[in-house]
Short mmCIF file of C-alpha atoms and ligand atoms in Angstrom, two decimals:
data_model
loop_
_atom_site.label_atom_id
_atom_site.label_comp_id
_atom_site.label_asym_id
_atom_site.label_seq_id
_atom_site.Cartn_x
_atom_site.Cartn_y
_atom_site.Cartn_z
CA MET O 1 -55.07 -5.03 -34.20
CA PHE O 2 -54.92 -1.81 -32.20
CA LEU O 3 -53.65 1.20 -34.09
CA SER O 4 -51.50 2.22 -31.11
CA LYS O 5 -49.59 -1.07 -31.47
CA LEU O 6 -49.35 -1.16 -35.26
CA PHE O 7 -45.97 -0.45 -36.81
CA LEU O 8 -47.16 2.27 -39.14
CA PRO O 9 -44.48 4.92 -39.52
CA ILE O 10 -46.55 7.68 -41.12
CA THR O 11 -44.26 10.35 -42.56
CA LYS O 12 -44.86 13.85 -43.85
CA ASN O 13 -41.53 14.51 -45.48
CA LEU O 14 -41.38 13.15 -48.96
CA PRO O 15 -38.24 12.85 -51.08
CA SER O 16 -38.24 15.06 -54.19
CA ASP O 17 -38.28 12.05 -56.51
CA ALA O 18 -41.67 10.87 -55.19
CA LYS O 19 -43.60 12.36 -58.11
CA ILE O 20 -46.61 10.11 -58.50
CA LYS O 21 -49.47 9.45 -56.08
CA SER O 22 -48.76 5.79 -55.40
CA HIS O 23 -45.12 6.46 -54.54
CA GLN O 24 -46.04 9.37 -52.25
CA LEU O 25 -48.84 7.48 -50.56
CA MET O 26 -46.84 4.32 -49.97
CA LEU O 27 -44.09 6.35 -48.30
CA ARG O 28 -46.50 8.56 -46.32
CA ALA O 29 -48.58 5.63 -45.09
CA GLY O 30 -45.45 3.74 -44.05
CA MET O 31 -45.99 0.85 -46.47
CA ILE O 32 -42.44 0.79 -47.80
CA LYS O 33 -39.07 2.28 -47.00
CA GLN O 34 -36.37 2.77 -49.58
CA SER O 35 -33.11 1.08 -48.69
CA SER O 36 -31.23 2.10 -51.85
CA ALA O 37 -32.24 3.31 -55.31
CA GLY O 38 -35.04 1.06 -56.56
CA ILE O 39 -34.76 -1.31 -53.58
CA TYR O 40 -37.35 -1.26 -50.80
CA SER O 41 -38.21 -2.82 -47.48
CA TRP O 42 -41.86 -3.75 -47.23
CA LEU O 43 -43.30 -2.63 -43.89
CA PRO O 44 -46.28 -4.42 -42.26
CA ILE O 45 -49.17 -2.67 -44.04
CA GLY O 46 -47.44 -2.71 -47.42
CA LEU O 47 -46.48 -6.35 -47.06
CA LYS O 48 -49.99 -7.30 -46.01
CA VAL O 49 -51.46 -5.79 -49.18
CA MET O 50 -48.80 -7.38 -51.38
CA LYS O 51 -49.37 -10.81 -49.79
CA LYS O 52 -53.09 -10.56 -50.50
CA ILE O 53 -52.37 -9.77 -54.14
CA GLU O 54 -49.92 -12.66 -54.26
CA GLU O 55 -52.58 -15.03 -52.91
CA ILE O 56 -55.15 -14.00 -55.54
CA VAL O 57 -52.56 -14.45 -58.29
CA ARG O 58 -51.68 -17.89 -56.85
CA GLU O 59 -55.32 -19.02 -56.63
CA GLU O 60 -55.99 -18.06 -60.24
CA GLN O 61 -52.84 -19.82 -61.44
CA ASN O 62 -53.81 -22.98 -59.57
CA LYS O 63 -57.31 -22.85 -61.06
CA ILE O 64 -55.98 -23.25 -64.61
CA GLY O 65 -53.77 -26.16 -63.59
CA ALA O 66 -50.45 -24.38 -63.17
CA GLN O 67 -48.27 -25.86 -60.41
CA GLU O 68 -46.25 -23.84 -57.96
CA LEU O 69 -42.57 -24.40 -57.28
CA LEU O 70 -39.85 -22.13 -56.02
CA MET O 71 -36.62 -21.39 -57.83
CA PRO O 72 -33.73 -19.51 -56.21
CA THR O 73 -32.96 -15.84 -56.75
CA ILE O 74 -29.29 -16.57 -57.48
CA GLN O 75 -28.59 -18.48 -60.70
CA PRO O 76 -25.42 -19.93 -62.28
CA ALA O 77 -24.12 -18.05 -65.34
CA GLU O 78 -23.57 -21.28 -67.37
CA ILE O 79 -27.21 -21.81 -68.36
CA TRP O 80 -27.39 -18.19 -69.56
CA LYS O 81 -24.28 -18.78 -71.64
CA GLU O 82 -25.97 -21.84 -73.15
CA SER O 83 -28.99 -19.77 -74.22
CA LYS O 84 -26.66 -16.96 -75.40
CA ARG O 85 -28.50 -14.41 -73.25
CA TYR O 86 -25.62 -13.88 -70.83
CA GLU O 87 -23.99 -11.20 -72.99
CA ASP O 88 -27.22 -9.94 -74.59
CA TYR O 89 -28.85 -9.07 -71.27
CA GLY O 90 -26.19 -6.41 -70.75
CA GLU O 91 -25.98 -3.99 -67.85
CA GLU O 92 -29.43 -4.82 -66.51
CA MET O 93 -28.16 -8.11 -65.14
CA LEU O 94 -26.56 -8.04 -61.72
CA ARG O 95 -23.52 -10.29 -61.97
CA ILE O 96 -21.86 -11.80 -58.89
CA LYS O 97 -18.84 -14.02 -58.24
CA ASP O 98 -18.87 -16.50 -55.38
CA ARG O 99 -15.79 -17.28 -53.23
CA GLN O 100 -14.64 -19.93 -55.73
CA GLY O 101 -14.74 -17.33 -58.48
CA ARG O 102 -17.78 -18.93 -60.12
CA GLU O 103 -19.95 -16.58 -62.11
CA MET O 104 -23.45 -16.20 -60.70
CA LEU O 105 -26.25 -13.70 -61.19
CA TYR O 106 -29.34 -12.41 -59.44
CA GLY O 107 -32.16 -13.68 -61.71
CA PRO O 108 -33.95 -11.02 -63.78
CA THR O 109 -36.26 -13.80 -65.12
CA ASN O 110 -36.19 -17.62 -65.17
CA GLU O 111 -36.58 -19.04 -68.70
CA GLU O 112 -33.14 -20.72 -68.55
CA LEU O 113 -33.45 -22.10 -65.04
CA ILE O 114 -36.88 -23.63 -65.60
CA THR O 115 -35.73 -25.16 -68.89
CA ASP O 116 -32.79 -26.70 -67.04
CA ILE O 117 -35.16 -28.19 -64.44
CA PHE O 118 -37.44 -29.48 -67.15
CA ARG O 119 -34.80 -31.04 -69.41
CA SER O 120 -33.33 -33.08 -66.58
CA SER O 121 -36.61 -34.79 -65.72
CA ILE O 122 -39.16 -34.79 -68.53
CA LYS O 123 -38.33 -37.01 -71.50
CA SER O 124 -41.63 -38.00 -73.11
CA TYR O 125 -44.59 -36.33 -74.80
CA LYS O 126 -46.75 -38.31 -72.37
CA SER O 127 -45.80 -35.93 -69.55
CA LEU O 128 -46.98 -32.87 -71.46
CA PRO O 129 -48.52 -30.32 -71.24
CA GLN O 130 -47.06 -28.78 -68.10
CA MET O 131 -47.38 -25.34 -66.56
CA LEU O 132 -45.10 -24.36 -63.72
CA TYR O 133 -44.85 -21.07 -61.87
CA HIS O 134 -43.20 -19.40 -58.94
CA ILE O 135 -43.57 -16.10 -57.13
CA GLN O 136 -40.13 -14.80 -56.39
CA TRP O 137 -37.95 -11.69 -56.18
CA LYS O 138 -36.21 -10.58 -59.36
CA PHE O 139 -33.42 -8.09 -59.91
CA ARG O 140 -32.95 -5.82 -62.91
CA ASP O 141 -30.40 -3.07 -62.66
CA GLU O 142 -32.74 -0.58 -64.32
CA ILE O 143 -30.93 2.51 -65.57
CA ARG O 144 -33.61 4.79 -64.09
CA PRO O 145 -35.54 3.15 -61.26
CA ARG O 146 -38.50 5.43 -60.52
CA PHE O 147 -42.10 5.78 -59.42
CA GLY O 148 -41.52 3.78 -56.24
CA VAL O 149 -42.51 0.14 -56.61
CA MET O 150 -43.52 0.60 -60.25
CA ARG O 151 -40.05 0.53 -61.72
CA CYS O 152 -37.75 -1.00 -59.17
CA ARG O 153 -34.47 -2.79 -59.33
CA GLU O 154 -35.65 -5.51 -56.95
CA PHE O 155 -39.27 -6.52 -57.49
CA PHE O 156 -41.65 -9.40 -56.82
CA MET O 157 -42.92 -11.25 -59.88
CA LYS O 158 -45.12 -14.22 -60.60
CA ASP O 159 -43.56 -15.98 -63.55
CA ALA O 160 -45.07 -19.05 -65.16
CA TYR O 161 -43.71 -21.28 -67.92
CA SER O 162 -45.61 -23.63 -70.23
CA PHE O 163 -44.27 -26.73 -71.99
CA ASP O 164 -46.07 -28.34 -74.92
CA VAL O 165 -45.47 -30.88 -77.69
CA ASP O 166 -46.17 -28.50 -80.57
CA GLU O 167 -47.19 -24.97 -81.45
CA ALA O 168 -50.93 -25.69 -81.60
CA ASN O 169 -50.92 -27.06 -78.05
CA ALA O 170 -48.66 -24.27 -76.84
CA LYS O 171 -51.22 -21.73 -78.04
CA ILE O 172 -53.87 -23.48 -75.94
CA SER O 173 -51.64 -22.98 -72.89
CA TYR O 174 -51.14 -19.36 -73.94
CA ASN O 175 -54.90 -18.82 -74.10
CA LYS O 176 -55.40 -20.40 -70.69
CA MET O 177 -52.95 -17.93 -69.18
CA PHE O 178 -54.59 -15.07 -71.06
CA TYR O 179 -57.88 -16.07 -69.42
CA SER O 180 -56.32 -16.48 -65.99
CA TYR O 181 -54.78 -13.00 -66.21
CA LEU O 182 -58.10 -11.36 -66.99
CA LYS O 183 -59.72 -13.20 -64.07
CA THR O 184 -56.88 -12.21 -61.73
CA PHE O 185 -57.01 -8.52 -62.59
CA LYS O 186 -60.79 -8.50 -62.27
CA ARG O 187 -60.55 -9.88 -58.74
CA LEU O 188 -58.10 -7.11 -57.95
CA GLY O 189 -60.71 -4.56 -59.01
CA LEU O 190 -58.79 -3.67 -62.18
CA GLN O 191 -59.86 -3.50 -65.77
CA ALA O 192 -56.84 -4.72 -67.69
CA ILE O 193 -56.65 -4.45 -71.46
CA PRO O 194 -54.62 -7.08 -73.33
CA MET O 195 -52.56 -5.54 -76.12
CA ALA O 196 -50.41 -7.17 -78.74
CA ALA O 197 -46.85 -6.31 -77.77
CA ASP O 198 -43.20 -6.46 -78.72
CA THR O 199 -41.20 -9.27 -77.16
CA GLY O 200 -37.97 -7.43 -76.21
CA PRO O 201 -35.24 -9.45 -74.50
CA ILE O 202 -37.58 -12.40 -73.75
CA GLY O 203 -38.11 -13.05 -77.48
CA GLY O 204 -40.70 -14.96 -79.52
CA ASP O 205 -43.41 -14.05 -82.02
CA LEU O 206 -46.61 -13.82 -79.98
CA SER O 207 -46.96 -11.58 -76.97
CA HIS O 208 -49.53 -9.54 -75.05
CA GLU O 209 -49.14 -6.87 -72.44
CA PHE O 210 -51.92 -6.39 -69.89
CA ILE O 211 -52.37 -2.70 -69.28
CA ILE O 212 -54.52 -0.80 -66.83
CA LEU O 213 -55.50 2.77 -67.55
CA ALA O 214 -53.84 5.41 -65.39
CA GLU O 215 -52.71 8.93 -66.21
CA THR O 216 -49.38 8.26 -64.54
CA GLY O 217 -48.62 5.17 -66.61
CA GLU O 218 -45.41 4.87 -68.58
CA SER O 219 -47.02 3.48 -71.73
CA LYS O 220 -49.08 5.64 -74.06
CA ILE O 221 -52.03 3.63 -75.35
CA TYR O 222 -54.49 3.89 -78.21
CA THR O 223 -57.66 1.87 -78.23
CA ASP O 224 -61.36 1.63 -78.96
CA LYS O 225 -64.00 2.11 -76.25
CA SER O 226 -65.69 -1.11 -77.33
CA ILE O 227 -62.83 -3.14 -75.83
CA PHE O 228 -64.35 -2.55 -72.38
CA LYS O 229 -67.44 -4.48 -73.40
CA ILE O 230 -65.52 -7.76 -73.76
CA ASP O 231 -65.94 -9.55 -70.46
CA VAL O 232 -63.87 -12.59 -69.52
CA ASN O 233 -66.82 -13.94 -67.52
CA ASN O 234 -68.69 -14.54 -70.78
CA TYR O 235 -66.21 -17.22 -71.86
CA ASN O 236 -65.84 -20.81 -70.74
CA PHE O 237 -62.66 -22.57 -69.89
CA ASP O 238 -62.55 -24.77 -73.00
CA ILE O 239 -60.32 -24.70 -76.04
CA LYS O 240 -62.85 -23.16 -78.45
CA SER O 241 -64.17 -20.54 -76.09
CA LEU O 242 -60.66 -19.45 -75.06
CA GLU O 243 -59.62 -19.12 -78.69
CA LYS O 244 -62.71 -17.02 -79.36
CA MET O 245 -61.90 -14.82 -76.38
CA ARG O 246 -58.41 -14.04 -77.67
CA ASN O 247 -59.76 -13.42 -81.19
CA ASP O 248 -62.46 -11.10 -79.84
CA PHE O 249 -59.84 -9.05 -78.05
CA SER O 250 -57.55 -9.05 -81.09
CA SER O 251 -60.35 -7.80 -83.33
CA VAL O 252 -60.49 -4.47 -81.47
CA TYR O 253 -57.75 -1.92 -82.11
CA ALA O 254 -55.44 -1.62 -79.10
CA ALA O 255 -51.80 -0.60 -79.31
CA THR O 256 -49.06 0.91 -77.20
CA ASP O 257 -46.67 3.58 -78.51
CA ASP O 258 -44.21 1.17 -80.13
CA LYS O 259 -46.89 -0.54 -82.25
CA PHE O 260 -49.14 2.45 -82.87
CA GLU O 261 -50.09 3.36 -86.47
CA GLN O 262 -52.16 6.51 -86.90
CA ILE O 263 -53.55 5.47 -90.29
CA LYS O 264 -54.87 2.15 -88.98
CA PHE O 265 -56.22 3.78 -85.81
CA ASP O 266 -58.21 6.35 -87.81
CA LYS O 267 -59.45 3.72 -90.24
CA LEU O 268 -60.51 1.14 -87.64
CA VAL O 269 -61.78 3.31 -84.79
CA THR O 270 -64.42 6.00 -85.22
CA LYS O 271 -63.50 9.38 -83.75
CA GLN O 272 -66.13 9.07 -80.97
CA ASN O 273 -64.70 5.72 -79.90
CA GLN O 274 -61.02 6.64 -79.87
CA ILE O 275 -59.27 6.50 -76.53
CA ILE O 276 -55.79 7.91 -76.23
CA THR O 277 -54.46 7.70 -72.71
CA LYS O 278 -51.72 6.28 -70.57
CA GLY O 279 -51.44 2.94 -68.87
CA ILE O 280 -49.43 0.74 -66.56
CA GLU O 281 -48.22 -2.67 -67.69
CA VAL O 282 -49.14 -5.13 -64.94
CA GLY O 283 -48.59 -8.36 -66.84
CA HIS O 284 -46.84 -9.64 -69.95
CA ILE O 285 -47.12 -13.01 -71.68
CA PHE O 286 -44.96 -14.56 -74.41
CA TYR O 287 -44.95 -17.51 -76.77
CA PHE O 288 -41.43 -18.19 -78.00
CA GLY O 289 -41.49 -21.82 -79.19
CA ASP O 290 -38.03 -23.34 -78.88
CA LYS O 291 -35.97 -20.19 -78.38
CA TYR O 292 -34.64 -21.65 -75.09
CA SER O 293 -35.41 -25.36 -75.40
CA LYS O 294 -33.24 -25.75 -78.55
CA PRO O 295 -29.99 -24.21 -77.32
CA LEU O 296 -30.48 -25.84 -73.90
CA ASN O 297 -31.15 -29.24 -75.49
CA CYS O 298 -34.56 -29.69 -73.95
CA PHE O 299 -35.94 -32.44 -76.21
CA ILE O 300 -38.71 -34.97 -75.70
CA ASP O 301 -39.57 -38.23 -77.46
CA ASN O 302 -42.64 -37.66 -79.57
CA LYS O 303 -45.44 -40.06 -80.46
CA ASP O 304 -43.76 -40.91 -83.77
CA GLY O 305 -40.52 -41.83 -81.98
CA LYS O 306 -38.68 -38.68 -83.12
CA LYS O 307 -37.03 -36.22 -80.76
CA ASN O 308 -38.54 -32.75 -80.72
CA SER O 309 -37.73 -29.54 -78.91
CA VAL O 310 -40.35 -28.55 -76.33
CA LYS O 311 -42.50 -25.54 -77.25
CA MET O 312 -42.52 -22.96 -74.50
CA GLY O 313 -44.14 -19.75 -73.33
CA SER O 314 -43.56 -17.51 -70.31
CA TYR O 315 -46.03 -15.39 -68.41
CA GLY O 316 -45.28 -12.61 -65.93
CA ILE O 317 -47.30 -10.58 -63.44
CA GLY O 318 -45.67 -7.72 -61.54
CA VAL O 319 -46.95 -8.51 -58.04
CA SER O 320 -45.09 -5.67 -56.28
CA ARG O 321 -45.84 -3.27 -59.15
CA LEU O 322 -49.53 -4.07 -58.73
CA VAL O 323 -49.57 -2.50 -55.26
CA GLY O 324 -48.62 0.85 -56.83
CA ALA O 325 -50.81 0.32 -59.89
CA ILE O 326 -53.89 -0.37 -57.76
CA ILE O 327 -53.27 2.83 -55.82
CA GLU O 328 -52.99 4.79 -59.07
CA ALA O 329 -56.29 3.28 -60.22
CA ASN O 330 -58.17 3.98 -56.95
CA TYR O 331 -56.78 7.15 -55.45
CA GLU O 332 -59.14 10.10 -55.58
CA LYS O 333 -58.72 13.60 -54.14
CA GLU O 334 -56.41 12.77 -51.23
CA VAL O 335 -58.45 9.68 -50.32
CA MET O 336 -57.32 6.12 -50.87
CA LYS O 337 -59.82 3.28 -51.08
CA TRP O 338 -58.48 -0.25 -51.33
CA PRO O 339 -60.57 -2.85 -53.15
CA LYS O 340 -61.97 -5.14 -50.42
CA SER O 341 -60.10 -8.14 -51.80
CA ILE O 342 -56.71 -6.68 -50.85
CA SER O 343 -57.38 -4.06 -48.18
CA PRO O 344 -54.93 -4.22 -45.24
CA PHE O 345 -57.96 -4.55 -42.89
CA ASP O 346 -61.64 -5.28 -43.55
CA VAL O 347 -62.89 -2.44 -41.36
CA VAL O 348 -61.66 0.20 -38.91
CA ILE O 349 -63.45 1.26 -35.72
CA ILE O 350 -62.95 4.95 -35.00
CA PRO O 351 -64.13 5.99 -31.54
CA SER O 352 -64.26 9.59 -30.48
CA ILE O 353 -62.07 9.58 -27.38
CA SER O 354 -61.31 12.29 -24.87
CA LYS O 355 -59.54 12.36 -21.53
CA ASN O 356 -62.79 12.54 -19.57
CA ASN O 357 -64.83 10.22 -21.69
CA LYS O 358 -63.65 6.68 -22.21
CA GLU O 359 -67.15 5.34 -22.78
CA ASN O 360 -66.80 5.26 -26.58
CA LEU O 361 -63.57 3.32 -26.29
CA THR O 362 -65.25 0.74 -24.06
CA LYS O 363 -68.12 0.42 -26.55
CA SER O 364 -65.60 0.06 -29.37
CA LEU O 365 -63.70 -2.70 -27.59
CA LYS O 366 -66.89 -4.69 -27.39
CA LEU O 367 -67.59 -4.21 -31.10
CA TYR O 368 -63.97 -5.13 -31.81
CA ASP O 369 -64.27 -8.44 -29.96
CA ASP O 370 -67.57 -9.26 -31.65
CA LEU O 371 -66.15 -8.62 -35.12
CA LYS O 372 -63.01 -10.62 -34.35
CA LYS O 373 -65.20 -13.56 -33.37
CA GLN O 374 -66.83 -13.34 -36.79
CA ASN O 375 -63.42 -13.64 -38.44
CA ILE O 376 -63.35 -10.03 -39.54
CA ASP O 377 -59.92 -8.43 -39.73
CA VAL O 378 -60.53 -5.24 -37.79
CA LEU O 379 -58.37 -2.28 -36.83
CA LEU O 380 -59.29 -0.28 -33.74
CA ASP O 381 -58.12 3.33 -33.71
CA ASP O 382 -57.38 3.68 -30.00
CA VAL O 383 -55.01 6.62 -30.47
CA ASP O 384 -55.82 9.75 -28.49
CA GLU O 385 -56.32 12.23 -31.33
CA ASN O 386 -59.18 14.44 -32.44
CA MET O 387 -61.63 13.09 -35.00
CA SER O 388 -60.44 15.26 -37.89
CA GLN O 389 -56.86 14.02 -37.42
CA LYS O 390 -58.18 10.48 -37.29
CA PHE O 391 -60.18 10.83 -40.49
CA LYS O 392 -57.19 12.30 -42.28
CA LYS O 393 -55.11 9.34 -41.26
CA HIS O 394 -57.72 6.84 -42.41
CA ASP O 395 -58.10 8.62 -45.75
CA LEU O 396 -54.45 7.79 -46.18
CA ILE O 397 -54.56 4.17 -44.99
CA GLY O 398 -57.58 3.50 -47.20
CA ILE O 399 -59.53 0.82 -45.31
CA PRO O 400 -62.81 0.81 -47.27
CA TYR O 401 -65.21 0.65 -44.27
CA GLN O 402 -65.37 2.63 -41.04
CA ILE O 403 -67.45 2.26 -37.89
CA ILE O 404 -67.62 5.57 -36.09
CA VAL O 405 -68.36 5.40 -32.39
CA GLY O 406 -69.42 8.81 -31.07
CA SER O 407 -72.27 10.37 -29.16
CA LYS O 408 -74.73 9.54 -31.94
CA SER O 409 -74.28 5.78 -31.92
CA THR O 410 -76.38 3.65 -29.59
CA GLU O 411 -76.17 0.04 -28.41
CA SER O 412 -78.14 -1.26 -31.38
CA LYS O 413 -77.49 1.31 -34.12
CA ILE O 414 -73.97 2.20 -35.14
CA GLU O 415 -72.61 4.79 -37.53
CA PHE O 416 -71.21 3.02 -40.58
CA LYS O 417 -69.35 4.66 -43.41
CA GLU O 418 -67.87 3.59 -46.70
CA ILE O 419 -64.78 5.70 -47.20
CA ASN O 420 -65.41 8.70 -49.48
CA SER O 421 -69.19 8.59 -49.04
CA GLU O 422 -71.83 9.62 -46.49
CA SER O 423 -72.31 7.65 -43.28
CA SER O 424 -75.56 6.01 -42.19
CA PHE O 425 -76.86 4.32 -39.04
CA ILE O 426 -77.20 0.57 -39.31
CA ASP O 427 -77.90 -2.37 -37.08
CA PHE O 428 -74.66 -3.89 -35.78
CA LYS O 429 -75.76 -7.29 -37.10
CA GLU O 430 -75.63 -5.94 -40.65
CA VAL O 431 -71.95 -5.02 -40.48
CA LYS O 432 -70.60 -8.38 -41.57
CA SER O 433 -72.80 -8.62 -44.65
CA LYS O 434 -71.93 -5.02 -45.63
CA ILE O 435 -68.22 -5.68 -45.40
CA LYS O 436 -68.13 -9.09 -46.99
CA SER O 437 -70.72 -8.60 -49.73
C1 P5A N 501 -42.50 -13.31 -68.39
C2 P5A N 501 -42.30 -14.07 -67.13
C3 P5A N 501 -40.84 -11.43 -68.28
O1 P5A N 501 -39.89 -11.24 -67.54
N1 P5A N 501 -40.25 -13.77 -68.21
C4 P5A N 501 -40.88 -14.49 -67.13
C5 P5A N 501 -41.14 -12.83 -68.81
N2 P5A N 501 -41.65 -10.45 -68.68
S1 P5A N 501 -41.54 -8.89 -68.30
O2 P5A N 501 -42.50 -8.18 -69.08
O3 P5A N 501 -40.20 -8.44 -68.47
O4 P5A N 501 -41.90 -8.77 -66.78
C6 P5A N 501 -43.14 -9.25 -66.29
C7 P5A N 501 -43.85 -8.22 -65.43
O5 P5A N 501 -43.01 -7.86 -64.33
C8 P5A N 501 -43.21 -6.51 -63.98
N3 P5A N 501 -41.92 -5.78 -64.02
C9 P5A N 501 -41.52 -4.91 -63.07
N4 P5A N 501 -42.07 -4.50 -61.91
C10 P5A N 501 -41.41 -3.60 -61.16
N5 P5A N 501 -40.20 -3.10 -61.51
C11 P5A N 501 -39.60 -3.47 -62.65
N6 P5A N 501 -38.40 -2.99 -62.95
C12 P5A N 501 -40.25 -4.42 -63.49
N7 P5A N 501 -39.94 -5.01 -64.68
C13 P5A N 501 -40.98 -5.84 -64.98
C14 P5A N 501 -44.20 -5.93 -64.97
O6 P5A N 501 -45.50 -5.96 -64.41
C15 P5A N 501 -44.12 -6.90 -66.13
O7 P5A N 501 -45.33 -6.96 -66.87
#
């Protein structure tokens, strides 16, 4: 892609409510545009990053055996009346009437709808366990949408649902998701801490939030440094190892504001190890047994011939929120650096161009073609601007690698730079391995 052709509406004027870095940067770099409070259009660069996150989330869900489907955004009110959440959900639910006067709603979550799908097809314990997920827009009429994509009214969520014969099996599904979440966040370059959490309007008695550390986070968190030593890669994907993983995490003190107890914190965590900071919730998982399956009559025939309610859990990842959260975690002194796994481009070529000298541009076009042939997603900055303006712009866009084509580069040696560090001269053949390693 040539920068001169890219739809990248960089803006300088920020609205006064853009208070945190990720919100400011996403507006400045033309990643999103607000259409009304808490509702955004995703412009090409923003969408590209979000789609890459979505794909990583999808791959990690598939790896643990979850199956993708797609439910609609608009749901009928009846199933929510059956579960008794229609009234309880209150003002956050956007309620709609169709032309026949039927009550509908824009889904804030999908426990009811998935239970309805499940009850109409699965009748026997032999078909269990099952894990189903979709990645779909949600709507919550938040009282105070803020921080850009972090607390929106319309947002993109991966939500998965597990179905098991009994509680013991349901906890195995819960642990599999727990594992998958840690793997997912790792691939996104994030260190997420699982924390026992309250269940709120979703309900149930077992729940974890996955929180990444960031000063601008909405949740205050209290934990022990030693939690960072627990590495998901040290566990296998089998029942015992997954159980051990969850127990290892649970044995370290970690709490958000609502669950925090000073006495316990001081007793369990030495002063040197105490971490008190803020964080962003990027995922949330729940086990709620038959909270929905019972009222919705989702029963299966068990081995012993008796009918039993299916035991369920639900598991959310804020895909659109992650775009903002990753910026908060990576932004440093006016420079953005995307993790390679989700960067809008693999590398940018920045030639020094002037009216009288088009030689660097010609050299760059050749490099561009070569990289394209190697399947590298490359941006060529062919805009006629001086180098300091160019660098400023690329600090904002955040592509992690730059090839600078100026008087110093030769046919064989090119100037290569990782954003936010010093450049060096390398052989062109090494570029691919540098970028993809
Ligand atoms: C779990 C999946 C649920 O809705 N039902 C289905 C359960 N959980 S949750 O915690 O309420 O949301 C899951 C994740 O979605 C993101 N999220 C949001 N992102 C942007 N704007 C919002 N207003 C918003 N609300 C929730 C969070 O990442 C949350 O962890």
